[in-house]
CSV table of C-alpha atoms in Angstrom, one decimal:
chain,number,residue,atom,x,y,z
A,1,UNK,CA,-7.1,-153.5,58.4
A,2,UNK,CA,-4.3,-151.9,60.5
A,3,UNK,CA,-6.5,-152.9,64.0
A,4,UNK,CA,-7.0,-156.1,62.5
A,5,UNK,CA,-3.8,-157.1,62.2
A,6,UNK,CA,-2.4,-155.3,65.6
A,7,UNK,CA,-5.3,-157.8,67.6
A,8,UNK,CA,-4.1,-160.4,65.5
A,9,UNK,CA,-0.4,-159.7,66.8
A,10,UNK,CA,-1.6,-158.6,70.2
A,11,UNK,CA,-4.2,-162.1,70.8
A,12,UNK,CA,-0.6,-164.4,70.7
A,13,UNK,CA,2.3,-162.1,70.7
A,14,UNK,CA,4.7,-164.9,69.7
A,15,UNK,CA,5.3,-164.8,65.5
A,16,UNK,CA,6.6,-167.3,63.9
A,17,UNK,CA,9.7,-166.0,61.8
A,18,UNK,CA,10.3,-168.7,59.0
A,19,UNK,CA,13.8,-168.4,57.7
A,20,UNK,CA,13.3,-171.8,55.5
A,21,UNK,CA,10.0,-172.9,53.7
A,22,UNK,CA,10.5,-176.6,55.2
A,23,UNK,CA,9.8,-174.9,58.9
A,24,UNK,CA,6.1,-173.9,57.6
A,25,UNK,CA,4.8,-177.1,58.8
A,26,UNK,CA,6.3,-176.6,62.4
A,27,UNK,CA,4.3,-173.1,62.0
A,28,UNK,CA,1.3,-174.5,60.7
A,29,UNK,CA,0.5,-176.8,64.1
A,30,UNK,CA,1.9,-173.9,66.7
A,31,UNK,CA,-0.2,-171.8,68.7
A,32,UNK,CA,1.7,-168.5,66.6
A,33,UNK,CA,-1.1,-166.6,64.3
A,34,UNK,CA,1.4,-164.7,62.5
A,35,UNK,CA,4.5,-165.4,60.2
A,36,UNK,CA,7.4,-162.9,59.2
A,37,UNK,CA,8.5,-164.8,55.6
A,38,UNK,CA,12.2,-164.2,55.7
A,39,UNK,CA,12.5,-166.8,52.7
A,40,UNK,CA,11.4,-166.6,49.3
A,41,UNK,CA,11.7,-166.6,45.5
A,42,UNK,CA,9.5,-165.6,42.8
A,43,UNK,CA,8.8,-168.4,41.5
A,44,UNK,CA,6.9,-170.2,44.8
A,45,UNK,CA,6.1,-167.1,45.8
A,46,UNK,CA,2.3,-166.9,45.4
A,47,UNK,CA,2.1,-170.6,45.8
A,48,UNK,CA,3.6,-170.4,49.2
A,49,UNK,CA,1.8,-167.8,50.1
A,50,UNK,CA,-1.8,-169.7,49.3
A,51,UNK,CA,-0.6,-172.4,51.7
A,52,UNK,CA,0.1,-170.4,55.0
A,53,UNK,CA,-3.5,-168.6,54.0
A,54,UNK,CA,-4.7,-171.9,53.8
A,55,UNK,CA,-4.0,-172.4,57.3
A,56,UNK,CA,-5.6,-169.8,58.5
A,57,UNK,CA,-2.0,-167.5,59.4
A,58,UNK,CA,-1.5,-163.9,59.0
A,59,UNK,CA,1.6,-163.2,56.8
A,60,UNK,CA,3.9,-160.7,56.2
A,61,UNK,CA,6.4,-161.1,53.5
A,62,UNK,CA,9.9,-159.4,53.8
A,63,UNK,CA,10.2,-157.6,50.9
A,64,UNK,CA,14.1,-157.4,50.6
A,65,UNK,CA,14.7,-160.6,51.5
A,66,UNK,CA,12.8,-162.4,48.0
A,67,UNK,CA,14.6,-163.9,45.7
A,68,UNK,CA,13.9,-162.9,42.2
A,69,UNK,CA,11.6,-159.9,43.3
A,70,UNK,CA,12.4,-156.3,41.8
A,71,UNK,CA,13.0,-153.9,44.8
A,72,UNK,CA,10.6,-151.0,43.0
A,73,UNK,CA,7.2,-150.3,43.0
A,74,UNK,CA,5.7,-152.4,40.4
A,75,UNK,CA,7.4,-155.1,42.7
A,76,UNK,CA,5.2,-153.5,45.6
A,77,UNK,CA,2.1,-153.4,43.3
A,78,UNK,CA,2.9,-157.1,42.0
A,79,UNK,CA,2.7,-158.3,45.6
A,80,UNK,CA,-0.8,-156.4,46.7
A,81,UNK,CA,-2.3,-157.5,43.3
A,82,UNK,CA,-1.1,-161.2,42.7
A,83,UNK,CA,0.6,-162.7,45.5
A,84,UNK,CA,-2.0,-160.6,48.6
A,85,UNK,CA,-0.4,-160.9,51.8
A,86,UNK,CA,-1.2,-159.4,54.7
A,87,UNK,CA,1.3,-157.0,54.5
A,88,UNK,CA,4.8,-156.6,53.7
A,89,UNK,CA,8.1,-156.0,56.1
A,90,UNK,CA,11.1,-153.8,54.8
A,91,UNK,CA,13.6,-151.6,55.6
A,92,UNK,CA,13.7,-149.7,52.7
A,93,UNK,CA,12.1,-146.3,53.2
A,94,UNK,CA,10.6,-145.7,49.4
A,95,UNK,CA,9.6,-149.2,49.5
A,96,UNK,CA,7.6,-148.8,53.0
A,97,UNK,CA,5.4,-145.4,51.8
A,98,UNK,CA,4.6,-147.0,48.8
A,99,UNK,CA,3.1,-150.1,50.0
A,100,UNK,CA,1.1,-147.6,52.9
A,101,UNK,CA,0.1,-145.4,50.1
A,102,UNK,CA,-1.2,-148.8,48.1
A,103,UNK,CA,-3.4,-149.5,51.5
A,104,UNK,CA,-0.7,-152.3,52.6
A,105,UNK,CA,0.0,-153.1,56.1
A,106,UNK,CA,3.7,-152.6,56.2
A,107,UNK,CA,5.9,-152.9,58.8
A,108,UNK,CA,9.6,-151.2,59.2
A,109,UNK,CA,12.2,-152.5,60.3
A,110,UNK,CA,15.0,-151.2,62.1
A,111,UNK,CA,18.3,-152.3,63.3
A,112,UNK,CA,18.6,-150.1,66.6
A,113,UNK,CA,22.8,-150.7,66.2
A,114,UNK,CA,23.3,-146.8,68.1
A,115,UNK,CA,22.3,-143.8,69.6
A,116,UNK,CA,22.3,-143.1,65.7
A,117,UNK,CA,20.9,-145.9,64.3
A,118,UNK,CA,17.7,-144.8,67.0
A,119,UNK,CA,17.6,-141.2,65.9
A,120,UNK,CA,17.4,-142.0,62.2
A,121,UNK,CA,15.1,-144.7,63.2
A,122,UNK,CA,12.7,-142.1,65.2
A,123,UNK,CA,12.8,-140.1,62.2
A,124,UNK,CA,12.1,-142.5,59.7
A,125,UNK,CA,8.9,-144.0,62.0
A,126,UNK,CA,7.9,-140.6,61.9
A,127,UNK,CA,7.7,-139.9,58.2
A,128,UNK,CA,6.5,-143.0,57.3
A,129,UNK,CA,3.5,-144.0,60.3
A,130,UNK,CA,4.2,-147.7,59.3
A,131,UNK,CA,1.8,-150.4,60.6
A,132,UNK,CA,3.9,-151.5,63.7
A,133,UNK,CA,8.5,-151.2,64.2
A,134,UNK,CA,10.4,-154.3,64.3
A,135,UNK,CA,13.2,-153.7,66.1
A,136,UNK,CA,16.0,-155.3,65.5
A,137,UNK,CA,18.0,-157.0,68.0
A,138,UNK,CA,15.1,-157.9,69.9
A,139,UNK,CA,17.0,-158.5,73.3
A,140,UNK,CA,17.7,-154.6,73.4
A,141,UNK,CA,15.3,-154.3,76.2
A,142,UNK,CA,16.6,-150.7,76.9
A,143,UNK,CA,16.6,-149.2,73.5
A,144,UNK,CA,12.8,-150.7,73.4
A,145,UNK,CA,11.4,-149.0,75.9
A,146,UNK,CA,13.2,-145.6,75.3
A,147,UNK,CA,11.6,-146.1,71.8
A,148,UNK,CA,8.0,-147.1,73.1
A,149,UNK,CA,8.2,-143.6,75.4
A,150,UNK,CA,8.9,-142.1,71.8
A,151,UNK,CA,6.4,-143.6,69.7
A,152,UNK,CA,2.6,-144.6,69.6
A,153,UNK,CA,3.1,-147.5,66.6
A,154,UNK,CA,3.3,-150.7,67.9
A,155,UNK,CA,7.0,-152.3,68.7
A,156,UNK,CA,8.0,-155.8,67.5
A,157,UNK,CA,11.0,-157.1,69.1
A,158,UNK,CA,13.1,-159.3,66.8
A,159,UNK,CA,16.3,-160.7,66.5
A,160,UNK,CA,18.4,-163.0,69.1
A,161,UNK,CA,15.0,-164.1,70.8
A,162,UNK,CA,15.8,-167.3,71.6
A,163,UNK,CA,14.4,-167.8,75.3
A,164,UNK,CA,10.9,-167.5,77.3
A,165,UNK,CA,12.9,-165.2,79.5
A,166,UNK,CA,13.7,-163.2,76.0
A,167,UNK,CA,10.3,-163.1,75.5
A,168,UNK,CA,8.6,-161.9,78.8
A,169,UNK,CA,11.6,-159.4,79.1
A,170,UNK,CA,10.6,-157.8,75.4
A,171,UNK,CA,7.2,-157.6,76.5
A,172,UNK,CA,7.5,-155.9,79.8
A,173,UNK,CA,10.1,-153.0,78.0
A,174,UNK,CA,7.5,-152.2,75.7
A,175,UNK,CA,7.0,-154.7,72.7
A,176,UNK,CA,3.7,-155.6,71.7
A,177,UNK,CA,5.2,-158.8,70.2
A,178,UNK,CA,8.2,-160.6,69.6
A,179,UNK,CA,9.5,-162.2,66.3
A,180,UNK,CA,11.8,-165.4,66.5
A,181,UNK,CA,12.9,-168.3,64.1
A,182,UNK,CA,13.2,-170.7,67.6
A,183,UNK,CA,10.9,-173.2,67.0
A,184,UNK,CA,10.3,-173.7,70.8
A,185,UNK,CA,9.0,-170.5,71.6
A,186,UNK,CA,6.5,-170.9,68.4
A,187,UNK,CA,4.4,-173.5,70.9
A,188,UNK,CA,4.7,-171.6,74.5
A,189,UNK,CA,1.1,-171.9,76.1
């Protein structure tokens, strides 16, 4: 499932990061065959879900950011078993192994803030062996390819991606992918 979803990633490295449910339909006619979910509640949860499948989109929920949703296991067993996406995005350690353990695509991510933040970030990759990193901001071109010389897991480049240039410079340092909520970007042939 892991290869899947990395070819999946890898065959339009542009993904769609949805910050409001209204955007799906933007996502829905773009040329990006992944979504990060950064919006949610319980309630229209599985619903939503149903409708991205629907469309034939790979989707990632980020745990921490839904509404309504228990950050414990049986919240981690609740989305594998009811609401099925393809995996789940956190930064929540416990949350993270669980969801491996559970045979969930999961991927972590990390805010790379300081020489700190990377070396608590390199650790935690390490204990974990999530699906792929998001690293957070995405236009930290340097930090991503000191991290790719680190790690084998694949590197997502999110946050503050708001230009083709943003793009193409996250790619060449390393990223297999970039994440980005600019609707523009969603559509680059």
């Amino acid at each position: 499932m892991d290869n899947y979803i990395i070819e999946k990633i890898r065959s339009f490295p542009i993904i769609a990061a949805v910050r409001s449910i209204d955007d799906l339909s933007d996502v829905y006619s773009s040329n990006s065959e992944v979504i990060f979910l950064l919006t949610s509640n319980i309630l229209i949860l599985k619903d939503t879900i149903d409708d991205i499948k629907q469309h034939n989109k790979t989707v990632f929920i980020h745990f921490d950011l839904v509404e309504g949703l228990g950050k414990d296991y049986k919240a981690v067993e609740y989305l594998k078993e009811v609401v099925k996406p393809d995996g789940i995005i956190s930064t929540r350690n416990n949350i993270l192994t669980y969801a491996k353990d559970l045979g969930m695509p999961c991927i972590e991510r990390i805010f790379l803030l300081d020489t700190q933040a990377l070396k608590t970030g390199l650790n935690s990759i390490k204990q974990i062996e999530p699906t792929a990193i998001e690293v957070m901001p995405g236009v930290a071109h340097n930090v991503t390819r000191e991290l790719a010389t680190e790690v084998y897991h694949p590197i997502i480049a999110g946050g503050l991606v708001k230009t083709k240039e943003d793009v193409i410079n996250a790619l060449s340092s390393g990223a297999v992918a970039v994440s980005t909520s600019e609707k523009s970007l969603w559509f680059i042939d």
